[in-house]
Amino acid sequence: MYGQTDIEALLAEYREGKGWGALARAITRVENSPPWQVELPTPTEPVQVVGITGPPGAGKSTLTGRMIDVYANAGARVAVLAIDPSSPISGGAVLGDRLRMETHLMGREDVFVRSLASRGSHGAIAGATRNVARLLELSGAFDVILIETVGAGQTEVAIAELADTIALVTVPGLGDAVQAIKAGLMEVADMVVVNMADRPGARETVRHLRLSMGREFFVTTTIATEGVGVPELREALEERWDRLREGDGLTRLRARKRAREAALVAEAWVRSCADEITEENLDLNSAVKRILEEAARRWTT
Amino acid sequence: MTSSTADGTKAPPIKVIVAKPGLDGHDRGAKVVARALRDAGMEVVYTGIYQTPDSILRAVIQEDAAVLGLSSLSGAHMEYAKDLCKLLAENDRTDVLFLVGGTIPEEDGEELKQVGVTEVFGPGTRTEDIINFIVENAPER
Ligand SMILES: Nc1nc2c(ncn2[C@@H]2O[C@H](COP(=O)(O)OP(=O)(O)OP(=O)(O)O)[C@@H](O)[C@H]2O)c(=O)[nH]1
Ligand SMILES: [Mg+2]
C-alpha cells in the first residue's frame, strides 16, 4: 500500500525539524499497512515501551495523563499511544483517551499523544501497534513510550504483551482483579497498580495481590485523579529499565517479545490468506496445503 | 466504509477530530455527532470541552486527522474558526476538511466559509448530511 521509502522519507523529514506533522503522517502509513508489509530497522538507541493495561474504566488514561506530568517534570520526552476498541459492527470508533490527557499537554511541545483504534484481528493490531512504537523509538524524539490498552480480551492482551514492561492497572475490590486473571493479564504483567486507592478496600486488594503474585512482585497504589503514587510508579519503571539495560537482559527480553510478535503477525497473515482463498471452496487439507504453499511463495525471497 | 483503494484493499477509516472550543460546557450535540460518525465507520477522537485553538491544532496534527469538526453553541465560533484557519494554514494542514456545526446564524455561514471553513452545518442539520459530506470530501491519508 505504502512504500517503505515513504515511511523513511517522512521520518527523515521529521528529523530535519519539520515538526510532528511528518511523524504523525508516518504513523498513519504504518497503522494502515498490514504489519508484514512494514519493515523498520531495529532501533539502535532503545526506549522503554510501557504497556498500561487493565479493565475498562480502571483509570488508565487518567493515570497516563499524570505520568506525562511526572516524566515531563523529570525532563523526559513522552510519547503516548492510546488504543480504544473499534466497533465490530461499523468498524468505526470513538477514541476517548486523549480527552483525559488534554490538560497535561498544555504548554508541553515535546509530548506526543496519538489515539489508535483496535481495528481488525488481534495479531494484526498488535503487530501494527508495535511497529508504531518502533517508529516512535526510531524517531529519537522520546525517552519513554506509553501504550494504553483496554485490558478486556485477547486482542488487548496481545497489544500489551509486546511492550517491554507491562503495568496492569486494577481497582480495589476483587472483581476486577479476577477479570484481569481471566483475561490472561496477570501472567503477562510485570507490575500491578491498584488505582483508585481513595476507595475502600485498596489495602486488602494489595495484600491479596501480594499473596497470589509473591513478595518479589511489584504492587503499588495510586490515586490517579490526584497524582498520588505516580512518582513511585515512575521510579519502579525506571528501575526495571536500568536493570534490563545491565548485561544482556534487554536483548533477551526483546528477542523473546519479537518471537511472540512474529507469531502474532504470522497468524494474522495466515488468516488474511485464508480469507482470500475462501472463494476456491477447497476441502480442509487442500486449503491448509494451499496456505502453506502461498506462505512459501510469499516468504522465501 | 465500502470504498476501496486501487489495489482492492479496503480503504482505512476516516479520522475525525470533534472539538468543542471555548467556555460553553454543553457537549451533548458534539457527542451525538461523534457517535453517528463512529456508526458510519469513522474513527473519531473526541477532545472534550474547553478546547483552545492551540490544543485543537495539536490534536489535528498529532492524530493526522483528515477532518476537523468544531461544535459551537456559544456564538464565539467566528473567532475560533478564524484562529484555527490561520493555524491550519501555517502548519501546512489546509487539506483538512474543516467543518463547523451548532447554532450558527445563517449570515455567519458565508463569512465562516470566506475565512476558510470548508462547510457549515447549522441548526436542523441531519447527521446523514454531515456523514455524506465527509465521505465525499475527506482527503486521503
Ligand atoms: N476516585 C477515583 N476516580 C478515578 C481515579 N482514577 C480515575 N478515576 C475516574 O475513573 C473514571 C475512568 O477513568 P479513565 O482514566 O477514563 O479510565 P480508563 O481505564 O482509561 O477507561 P477506558 O479507557 O475507557 O478503559 C474517570 O471518571 C476518572 O476520573 C482515582 O484514582 N480515584
Ligand atoms: Mg482510557
Short mmCIF file of C-alpha atoms and ligand atoms in Angstrom, two decimals:
data_model
loop_
_atom_site.label_atom_id
_atom_site.label_comp_id
_atom_site.label_asym_id
_atom_site.label_seq_id
_atom_site.Cartn_x
_atom_site.Cartn_y
_atom_site.Cartn_z
CA MET A 1 0.00 0.00 0.00
CA TYR A 2 2.73 2.44 1.04
CA GLY A 3 6.35 2.04 0.15
CA GLN A 4 8.93 1.54 2.83
CA THR A 5 10.69 4.55 1.39
CA ASP A 6 7.62 6.69 2.13
CA ILE A 7 7.89 5.96 5.82
CA GLU A 8 11.63 6.53 5.85
CA ALA A 9 11.28 9.81 3.95
CA LEU A 10 8.72 11.04 6.45
CA LEU A 11 10.95 10.05 9.33
CA ALA A 12 13.82 11.94 7.73
CA GLU A 13 11.56 14.95 7.24
CA TYR A 14 10.67 14.82 10.91
CA ARG A 15 14.34 14.60 11.89
CA GLU A 16 15.06 17.69 9.79
CA GLY A 17 12.90 19.58 12.24
CA LYS A 18 9.66 19.80 10.30
CA GLY A 19 7.55 19.17 13.40
CA TRP A 20 5.11 16.48 14.47
CA GLY A 21 3.26 16.50 11.16
CA ALA A 22 5.71 14.24 9.33
CA LEU A 23 5.95 11.80 12.24
CA ALA A 24 2.15 11.72 12.57
CA ARG A 25 1.82 11.01 8.84
CA ALA A 26 4.39 8.21 9.08
CA ILE A 27 2.35 6.67 11.90
CA THR A 28 -0.73 6.73 9.68
CA ARG A 29 1.20 4.84 6.99
CA VAL A 30 2.33 2.19 9.46
CA GLU A 31 -1.11 1.96 11.01
CA ASN A 32 -2.75 1.48 7.62
CA SER A 33 -0.35 -1.21 6.45
CA PRO A 34 -0.56 -4.87 7.42
CA PRO A 35 2.38 -5.38 9.79
CA TRP A 36 4.08 -7.85 7.44
CA GLN A 37 4.36 -5.11 4.83
CA VAL A 38 6.28 -2.81 7.14
CA GLU A 39 9.95 -3.33 7.70
CA LEU A 40 11.56 -0.96 10.17
CA PRO A 41 15.18 -1.17 11.24
CA THR A 42 15.96 -2.25 14.79
CA PRO A 43 16.32 0.87 16.92
CA THR A 44 19.91 1.38 17.98
CA GLU A 45 19.02 3.50 21.00
CA PRO A 46 16.29 1.54 22.78
CA VAL A 47 13.49 3.39 24.54
CA GLN A 48 11.35 1.72 27.17
CA VAL A 49 7.93 0.79 25.82
CA VAL A 50 5.47 0.54 28.70
CA GLY A 51 2.11 -1.17 28.24
CA ILE A 52 -0.54 0.23 30.56
CA THR A 53 -3.45 -2.14 30.58
CA GLY A 54 -6.35 -3.14 32.78
CA PRO A 55 -10.12 -3.37 32.91
CA PRO A 56 -12.30 -0.68 31.29
CA GLY A 57 -12.65 2.36 33.49
CA ALA A 58 -9.81 1.44 35.87
CA GLY A 59 -8.31 4.90 35.36
CA LYS A 60 -5.64 4.08 32.77
CA SER A 61 -5.99 7.33 30.82
CA THR A 62 -6.13 9.47 33.95
CA LEU A 63 -3.02 7.70 35.23
CA THR A 64 -1.27 8.06 31.87
CA GLY A 65 -2.02 11.79 31.94
CA ARG A 66 -0.38 12.03 35.36
CA MET A 67 2.57 10.00 34.13
CA ILE A 68 3.05 12.58 31.38
CA ASP A 69 3.43 15.20 34.14
CA VAL A 70 5.82 13.16 36.23
CA TYR A 71 8.04 12.15 33.30
CA ALA A 72 7.99 15.64 31.77
CA ASN A 73 8.87 17.24 35.12
CA ALA A 74 11.84 14.87 35.28
CA GLY A 75 12.95 16.15 31.88
CA ALA A 76 11.83 13.13 29.87
CA ARG A 77 10.14 13.40 26.49
CA VAL A 78 6.98 11.28 26.48
CA ALA A 79 5.03 9.58 23.69
CA VAL A 80 1.62 8.05 24.33
CA LEU A 81 -0.26 5.60 22.12
CA ALA A 82 -3.82 5.25 23.36
CA ILE A 83 -5.84 2.39 21.93
CA ASP A 84 -9.62 2.12 22.09
CA PRO A 85 -11.76 -0.65 20.66
CA SER A 86 -13.24 -0.43 17.16
CA SER A 87 -16.90 -1.23 16.82
CA PRO A 88 -17.17 -4.72 15.34
CA ILE A 89 -20.34 -3.64 13.55
CA SER A 90 -19.36 -0.38 11.84
CA GLY A 91 -15.58 -0.63 12.05
CA GLY A 92 -15.59 2.90 13.46
CA ALA A 93 -14.53 4.02 16.92
CA VAL A 94 -14.85 6.84 19.40
CA LEU A 95 -11.36 7.40 20.77
CA GLY A 96 -11.83 9.00 24.17
CA ASP A 97 -8.47 8.59 25.88
CA ARG A 98 -6.97 11.82 24.56
CA LEU A 99 -9.71 13.79 26.31
CA ARG A 100 -8.38 12.68 29.71
CA MET A 101 -4.83 13.70 28.83
CA GLU A 102 -5.53 17.13 27.30
CA THR A 103 -4.84 19.14 30.44
CA HIS A 104 -1.38 17.55 30.74
CA LEU A 105 -0.40 18.59 27.22
CA MET A 106 -0.80 22.30 27.73
CA GLY A 107 2.49 24.08 27.03
CA ARG A 108 4.33 20.78 26.55
CA GLU A 109 5.57 20.84 23.00
CA ASP A 110 7.68 17.68 23.30
CA VAL A 111 4.85 15.39 24.40
CA PHE A 112 3.18 13.43 21.63
CA VAL A 113 -0.17 11.66 22.01
CA ARG A 114 -1.72 9.50 19.34
CA SER A 115 -5.05 7.63 19.52
CA LEU A 116 -5.41 4.36 17.64
CA ALA A 117 -8.39 2.09 17.09
CA SER A 118 -8.04 -1.65 17.59
CA ARG A 119 -9.03 -2.45 14.00
CA GLY A 120 -9.05 -5.98 12.71
CA SER A 121 -7.57 -9.13 14.12
CA HIS A 122 -5.55 -9.10 17.32
CA GLY A 123 -2.36 -10.28 15.65
CA ALA A 124 -2.58 -7.52 13.06
CA ILE A 125 -3.30 -4.72 15.54
CA ALA A 126 -0.68 -5.95 17.99
CA GLY A 127 1.90 -6.01 15.20
CA ALA A 128 0.84 -2.63 13.84
CA THR A 129 0.94 -1.05 17.30
CA ARG A 130 4.38 -2.48 18.00
CA ASN A 131 5.51 -1.09 14.66
CA VAL A 132 4.16 2.35 15.54
CA ALA A 133 6.04 2.18 18.85
CA ARG A 134 9.16 1.13 16.93
CA LEU A 135 8.72 4.15 14.67
CA LEU A 136 8.49 6.43 17.72
CA GLU A 137 11.62 4.78 19.06
CA LEU A 138 13.43 5.31 15.75
CA SER A 139 12.45 8.98 15.65
CA GLY A 140 14.82 9.69 18.51
CA ALA A 141 12.25 12.12 19.91
CA PHE A 142 11.29 10.23 23.06
CA ASP A 143 12.69 8.89 26.30
CA VAL A 144 9.68 6.73 27.11
CA ILE A 145 6.72 5.36 25.15
CA LEU A 146 3.47 4.61 26.99
CA ILE A 147 0.84 2.42 25.35
CA GLU A 148 -2.64 2.43 26.90
CA THR A 149 -4.83 -0.54 26.02
CA VAL A 150 -8.14 -1.72 27.38
CA GLY A 151 -7.37 -4.97 29.14
CA ALA A 152 -10.61 -6.66 28.30
CA GLY A 153 -9.77 -9.51 25.96
CA GLN A 154 -7.35 -11.38 23.77
CA THR A 155 -6.74 -8.51 21.37
CA GLU A 156 -5.80 -6.09 24.09
CA VAL A 157 -3.58 -8.58 25.87
CA ALA A 158 -1.80 -9.23 22.58
CA ILE A 159 -1.09 -5.50 22.15
CA ALA A 160 0.11 -5.02 25.72
CA GLU A 161 2.28 -8.12 25.91
CA LEU A 162 4.64 -6.86 23.20
CA ALA A 163 5.73 -3.91 25.38
CA ASP A 164 8.98 -4.10 27.37
CA THR A 165 7.14 -3.57 30.63
CA ILE A 166 3.51 -4.31 31.33
CA ALA A 167 1.81 -2.39 34.12
CA LEU A 168 -1.56 -3.82 34.97
CA VAL A 169 -3.93 -1.22 36.39
CA THR A 170 -6.70 -2.51 38.58
CA VAL A 171 -9.01 -1.10 41.25
CA PRO A 172 -9.89 -2.07 44.83
CA GLY A 173 -12.28 -4.97 45.14
CA LEU A 174 -11.59 -8.43 43.87
CA GLY A 175 -13.99 -8.37 40.94
CA ASP A 176 -11.69 -6.55 38.58
CA ALA A 177 -8.63 -8.48 39.68
CA VAL A 178 -10.48 -11.69 38.86
CA GLN A 179 -11.42 -10.23 35.48
CA ALA A 180 -7.78 -9.48 34.80
CA ILE A 181 -6.74 -13.00 35.71
CA LYS A 182 -9.41 -14.36 33.39
CA ALA A 183 -8.22 -12.21 30.51
CA GLY A 184 -4.75 -13.70 30.96
CA LEU A 185 -3.37 -10.34 32.04
CA MET A 186 -1.86 -11.50 35.33
CA GLU A 187 0.53 -13.83 33.53
CA VAL A 188 1.98 -11.12 31.33
CA ALA A 189 2.06 -8.28 33.89
CA ASP A 190 5.43 -7.12 35.23
CA MET A 191 3.81 -4.98 37.92
CA VAL A 192 0.35 -4.19 39.24
CA VAL A 193 -1.03 -0.74 40.04
CA VAL A 194 -4.04 -0.61 42.34
CA ASN A 195 -5.57 2.68 41.23
CA MET A 196 -8.45 4.49 42.96
CA ALA A 197 -6.71 3.92 46.27
CA ASP A 198 -9.04 6.60 47.66
CA ARG A 199 -11.74 3.96 47.56
CA PRO A 200 -12.27 1.41 50.32
CA GLY A 201 -10.54 -1.94 50.03
CA ALA A 202 -7.28 -0.81 48.44
CA ARG A 203 -5.09 -2.28 51.16
CA GLU A 204 -6.98 -5.55 51.07
CA THR A 205 -6.51 -5.78 47.31
CA VAL A 206 -2.78 -5.10 47.59
CA ARG A 207 -2.43 -7.76 50.27
CA HIS A 208 -4.35 -10.25 48.18
CA LEU A 209 -2.24 -9.50 45.11
CA ARG A 210 1.00 -9.87 47.05
CA LEU A 211 -0.20 -13.22 48.35
CA SER A 212 -1.05 -14.53 44.92
CA MET A 213 1.85 -13.00 42.98
CA GLY A 214 4.64 -13.46 45.51
CA ARG A 215 6.59 -10.99 47.63
CA GLU A 216 9.03 -10.10 44.87
CA PHE A 217 6.29 -8.86 42.59
CA PHE A 218 5.89 -5.07 42.48
CA VAL A 219 2.44 -3.92 43.58
CA THR A 220 1.77 -0.25 44.17
CA THR A 221 -1.21 2.03 44.77
CA THR A 222 -2.18 5.26 43.04
CA ILE A 223 -4.90 7.89 43.13
CA ALA A 224 -4.67 8.95 39.51
CA THR A 225 -7.14 11.81 39.88
CA GLU A 226 -4.82 13.44 42.42
CA GLY A 227 -1.48 12.19 41.12
CA VAL A 228 -0.75 10.29 44.33
CA GLY A 229 1.70 7.39 43.93
CA VAL A 230 2.60 8.27 40.36
CA PRO A 231 6.23 9.35 41.04
CA GLU A 232 6.75 5.99 42.79
CA LEU A 233 5.35 4.21 39.75
CA ARG A 234 7.78 6.05 37.50
CA GLU A 235 10.64 5.11 39.80
CA ALA A 236 9.69 1.45 39.59
CA LEU A 237 9.57 1.67 35.80
CA GLU A 238 12.97 3.38 35.65
CA GLU A 239 14.46 0.79 37.98
CA ARG A 240 13.19 -2.03 35.82
CA TRP A 241 14.61 -0.34 32.72
CA ASP A 242 18.02 0.16 34.35
CA ARG A 243 18.05 -3.48 35.38
CA LEU A 244 17.13 -4.60 31.87
CA ARG A 245 19.86 -2.47 30.36
CA GLU A 246 22.54 -4.06 32.52
CA GLY A 247 24.11 -7.01 30.72
CA ASP A 248 22.04 -8.72 28.05
CA GLY A 249 18.67 -8.54 29.84
CA LEU A 250 17.06 -6.22 27.34
CA THR A 251 18.47 -8.06 24.33
CA ARG A 252 16.99 -11.29 25.63
CA LEU A 253 13.69 -9.72 26.59
CA ARG A 254 13.30 -8.09 23.19
CA ALA A 255 14.24 -11.30 21.39
CA ARG A 256 11.50 -13.07 23.33
CA LYS A 257 8.96 -10.33 22.59
CA ARG A 258 9.95 -10.28 18.93
CA ALA A 259 9.37 -14.01 18.66
CA ARG A 260 5.92 -13.50 20.15
CA GLU A 261 5.30 -10.62 17.75
CA ALA A 262 6.40 -12.79 14.83
CA ALA A 263 3.92 -15.47 15.88
CA LEU A 264 1.09 -12.92 16.11
CA VAL A 265 1.94 -11.34 12.76
CA ALA A 266 2.34 -14.71 11.06
CA GLU A 267 -1.03 -15.76 12.43
CA ALA A 268 -2.61 -12.58 11.11
CA TRP A 269 -1.03 -13.21 7.72
CA VAL A 270 -2.33 -16.78 7.65
CA ARG A 271 -5.81 -15.53 8.48
CA SER A 272 -5.76 -12.98 5.70
CA CYS A 273 -4.51 -15.66 3.33
CA ALA A 274 -7.31 -17.99 4.43
CA ASP A 275 -9.83 -15.21 3.78
CA GLU A 276 -8.50 -14.82 0.28
CA ILE A 277 -8.93 -18.45 -0.69
CA THR A 278 -12.47 -18.94 0.66
CA GLU A 279 -13.85 -18.45 -2.86
CA GLU A 280 -11.98 -21.52 -4.02
CA ASN A 281 -14.06 -23.70 -1.67
CA LEU A 282 -11.27 -26.24 -1.05
CA ASP A 283 -11.52 -29.17 1.35
CA LEU A 284 -9.64 -28.74 4.61
CA ASN A 285 -6.32 -30.37 3.80
CA SER A 286 -6.10 -28.80 0.36
CA ALA A 287 -6.79 -25.42 1.95
CA VAL A 288 -4.01 -25.92 4.51
CA LYS A 289 -1.64 -27.02 1.74
CA ARG A 290 -2.68 -24.03 -0.34
CA ILE A 291 -1.97 -21.62 2.53
CA LEU A 292 1.44 -23.14 3.20
CA GLU A 293 2.35 -23.01 -0.49
CA GLU A 294 1.25 -19.39 -0.58
CA ALA A 295 3.37 -18.77 2.53
CA ALA A 296 6.42 -20.34 0.89
CA ARG A 297 5.92 -18.19 -2.19
CA ARG A 298 5.44 -15.00 -0.18
CA TRP A 299 8.24 -15.52 2.32
CA THR A 300 11.11 -17.22 0.53
CA THR A 301 12.53 -14.21 -1.27
CA MET B 1 -16.75 2.11 4.71
CA THR B 2 -17.32 0.35 1.46
CA SER B 3 -14.89 2.43 -0.59
CA SER B 4 -11.84 0.63 -1.86
CA THR B 5 -8.35 1.61 -2.91
CA ALA B 6 -6.87 0.84 -6.31
CA ASP B 7 -5.31 -2.47 -5.24
CA GLY B 8 -8.65 -3.74 -3.96
CA THR B 9 -7.90 -3.48 -0.24
CA LYS B 10 -10.40 -1.72 1.97
CA ALA B 11 -9.75 1.99 2.48
CA PRO B 12 -8.78 2.77 6.08
CA PRO B 13 -11.37 4.53 8.25
CA ILE B 14 -11.52 8.33 8.04
CA LYS B 15 -10.03 10.00 11.11
CA VAL B 16 -12.04 12.86 12.57
CA ILE B 17 -11.40 15.25 15.44
CA VAL B 18 -14.51 16.54 17.15
CA ALA B 19 -13.67 19.53 19.31
CA LYS B 20 -15.61 21.93 21.41
CA PRO B 21 -13.86 25.25 21.84
CA GLY B 22 -14.46 27.92 24.40
CA LEU B 23 -16.30 28.19 27.63
CA ASP B 24 -19.65 26.61 26.97
CA GLY B 25 -19.78 23.20 28.58
CA HIS B 26 -22.70 21.69 26.68
CA ASP B 27 -21.31 18.88 24.61
CA ARG B 28 -24.38 16.71 24.06
CA GLY B 29 -24.60 17.68 20.41
CA ALA B 30 -20.90 17.05 19.84
CA LYS B 31 -21.19 13.60 21.40
CA VAL B 32 -24.20 12.71 19.28
CA VAL B 33 -22.26 13.65 16.15
CA ALA B 34 -19.19 11.71 17.34
CA ARG B 35 -21.25 8.56 17.82
CA ALA B 36 -23.03 8.97 14.49
CA LEU B 37 -19.68 9.25 12.71
CA ARG B 38 -18.42 6.17 14.52
CA ASP B 39 -21.52 4.27 13.40
CA ALA B 40 -20.68 5.36 9.85
CA GLY B 41 -17.30 3.64 10.20
CA MET B 42 -15.14 6.62 11.09
CA GLU B 43 -12.54 6.89 13.84
CA VAL B 44 -13.46 9.87 15.96
CA VAL B 45 -11.21 11.49 18.52
CA TYR B 46 -13.38 13.42 20.90
CA THR B 47 -11.23 16.02 22.63
CA GLY B 48 -13.82 17.38 25.02
CA ILE B 49 -14.94 20.80 26.11
CA TYR B 50 -12.96 23.98 26.83
CA GLN B 51 -10.50 23.45 23.97
CA THR B 52 -8.28 26.24 22.71
CA PRO B 53 -7.24 26.74 19.07
CA ASP B 54 -3.74 25.57 20.02
CA SER B 55 -4.92 22.35 21.66
CA ILE B 56 -7.24 21.62 18.72
CA LEU B 57 -4.42 22.19 16.23
CA ARG B 58 -2.16 19.90 18.26
CA ALA B 59 -4.80 17.16 18.12
CA VAL B 60 -5.27 17.60 14.36
CA ILE B 61 -1.54 17.30 13.72
CA GLN B 62 -0.65 14.53 16.16
CA GLU B 63 -3.69 12.45 15.20
CA ASP B 64 -3.12 13.14 11.49
CA ALA B 65 -6.84 13.82 11.14
CA ALA B 66 -8.48 14.21 7.75
CA VAL B 67 -11.45 16.06 9.22
CA LEU B 68 -11.89 18.64 11.96
CA GLY B 69 -15.39 19.21 13.27
CA LEU B 70 -15.91 22.19 15.52
CA SER B 71 -19.08 22.24 17.56
CA SER B 72 -20.08 25.66 18.76
CA LEU B 73 -23.13 26.80 20.67
CA SER B 74 -21.62 29.80 22.30
CA GLY B 75 -21.68 32.27 19.44
CA ALA B 76 -17.92 32.62 19.63
CA HIS B 77 -17.46 30.37 16.61
CA MET B 78 -16.25 33.15 14.33
CA GLU B 79 -13.18 33.97 16.35
CA TYR B 80 -12.22 30.34 16.94
CA ALA B 81 -12.76 29.45 13.31
CA LYS B 82 -10.59 32.35 12.14
CA ASP B 83 -7.79 31.43 14.53
CA LEU B 84 -7.92 27.80 13.50
CA CYS B 85 -7.92 28.54 9.78
CA LYS B 86 -4.81 30.61 10.29
CA LEU B 87 -3.13 27.92 12.37
CA LEU B 88 -4.04 25.16 9.90
CA ALA B 89 -2.57 27.19 7.03
CA GLU B 90 0.61 27.98 8.96
CA ASN B 91 1.09 24.31 9.69
CA ASP B 92 0.55 23.02 6.19
CA ARG B 93 -2.83 21.47 7.01
CA THR B 94 -5.12 23.29 4.58
CA ASP B 95 -6.27 19.95 3.14
CA VAL B 96 -8.03 19.11 6.42
CA LEU B 97 -11.79 19.24 5.97
CA PHE B 98 -12.82 21.93 8.44
CA LEU B 99 -16.48 21.71 9.43
CA VAL B 100 -18.33 23.94 11.86
CA GLY B 101 -21.66 22.91 13.36
CA GLY B 102 -24.04 24.13 16.03
CA THR B 103 -26.17 27.21 16.46
CA ILE B 104 -24.65 29.17 13.61
CA PRO B 105 -26.80 32.03 12.29
CA GLU B 106 -27.22 31.86 8.51
CA GLU B 107 -25.41 35.15 7.89
CA ASP B 108 -22.35 33.81 9.75
CA GLY B 109 -22.19 30.76 7.48
CA GLU B 110 -20.94 32.68 4.46
CA GLU B 111 -18.35 34.55 6.46
CA LEU B 112 -17.06 31.32 8.01
CA LYS B 113 -16.57 29.85 4.57
CA GLN B 114 -14.81 33.00 3.45
CA VAL B 115 -12.23 32.68 6.21
CA GLY B 116 -11.53 29.08 5.20
CA VAL B 117 -14.12 26.80 6.83
CA THR B 118 -14.99 24.06 4.33
CA GLU B 119 -18.66 23.67 5.25
CA VAL B 120 -21.10 24.90 7.89
CA PHE B 121 -23.86 22.75 9.38
CA GLY B 122 -26.43 24.94 11.10
CA PRO B 123 -29.44 24.10 13.23
CA GLY B 124 -31.60 21.28 11.87
CA THR B 125 -28.76 19.54 10.03
CA ARG B 126 -29.25 15.77 9.78
CA THR B 127 -26.23 13.65 10.73
CA GLU B 128 -26.57 11.84 7.37
CA ASP B 129 -25.76 15.11 5.62
CA ILE B 130 -22.57 15.51 7.64
CA ILE B 131 -21.58 11.88 7.01
CA ASN B 132 -22.18 12.14 3.27
CA PHE B 133 -20.23 15.37 3.06
CA ILE B 134 -17.26 13.83 4.85
CA VAL B 135 -17.28 10.62 2.82
CA GLU B 136 -17.34 12.60 -0.41
CA ASN B 137 -14.75 15.20 0.50
CA ALA B 138 -12.29 13.86 3.08
CA PRO B 139 -8.67 13.91 1.85
CA GLU B 140 -6.80 10.61 1.71
CA ARG B 141 -4.29 9.89 4.42
N1 LIG C 1 -11.99 8.13 42.73
C1 LIG C 1 -11.12 7.96 41.75
N2 LIG C 1 -11.55 8.07 40.48
C2 LIG C 1 -10.64 7.87 39.50
C3 LIG C 1 -9.27 7.61 39.76
N3 LIG C 1 -8.63 7.47 38.59
C4 LIG C 1 -9.54 7.65 37.62
N4 LIG C 1 -10.76 7.91 38.15
C5 LIG C 1 -12.01 8.17 37.42
O1 LIG C 1 -12.41 6.98 36.77
C6 LIG C 1 -13.07 7.27 35.53
C7 LIG C 1 -12.43 6.48 34.40
O2 LIG C 1 -11.11 6.95 34.21
P1 LIG C 1 -10.31 6.73 32.86
O3 LIG C 1 -8.95 7.27 33.08
O4 LIG C 1 -11.07 7.21 31.69
O5 LIG C 1 -10.27 5.14 32.81
P2 LIG C 1 -9.71 4.19 31.66
O6 LIG C 1 -9.19 2.96 32.33
O7 LIG C 1 -8.77 4.94 30.80
O8 LIG C 1 -11.02 3.86 30.85
P3 LIG C 1 -11.13 3.16 29.41
O9 LIG C 1 -10.04 3.73 28.54
O10 LIG C 1 -12.50 3.52 28.96
O11 LIG C 1 -10.96 1.71 29.69
C8 LIG C 1 -12.96 8.78 35.36
O12 LIG C 1 -14.17 9.35 35.76
C9 LIG C 1 -11.84 9.17 36.28
O13 LIG C 1 -11.96 10.49 36.77
C10 LIG C 1 -8.86 7.54 41.15
O14 LIG C 1 -7.70 7.30 41.48
N5 LIG C 1 -9.83 7.72 42.08
MG MG C 2 -8.78 5.21 28.69
#
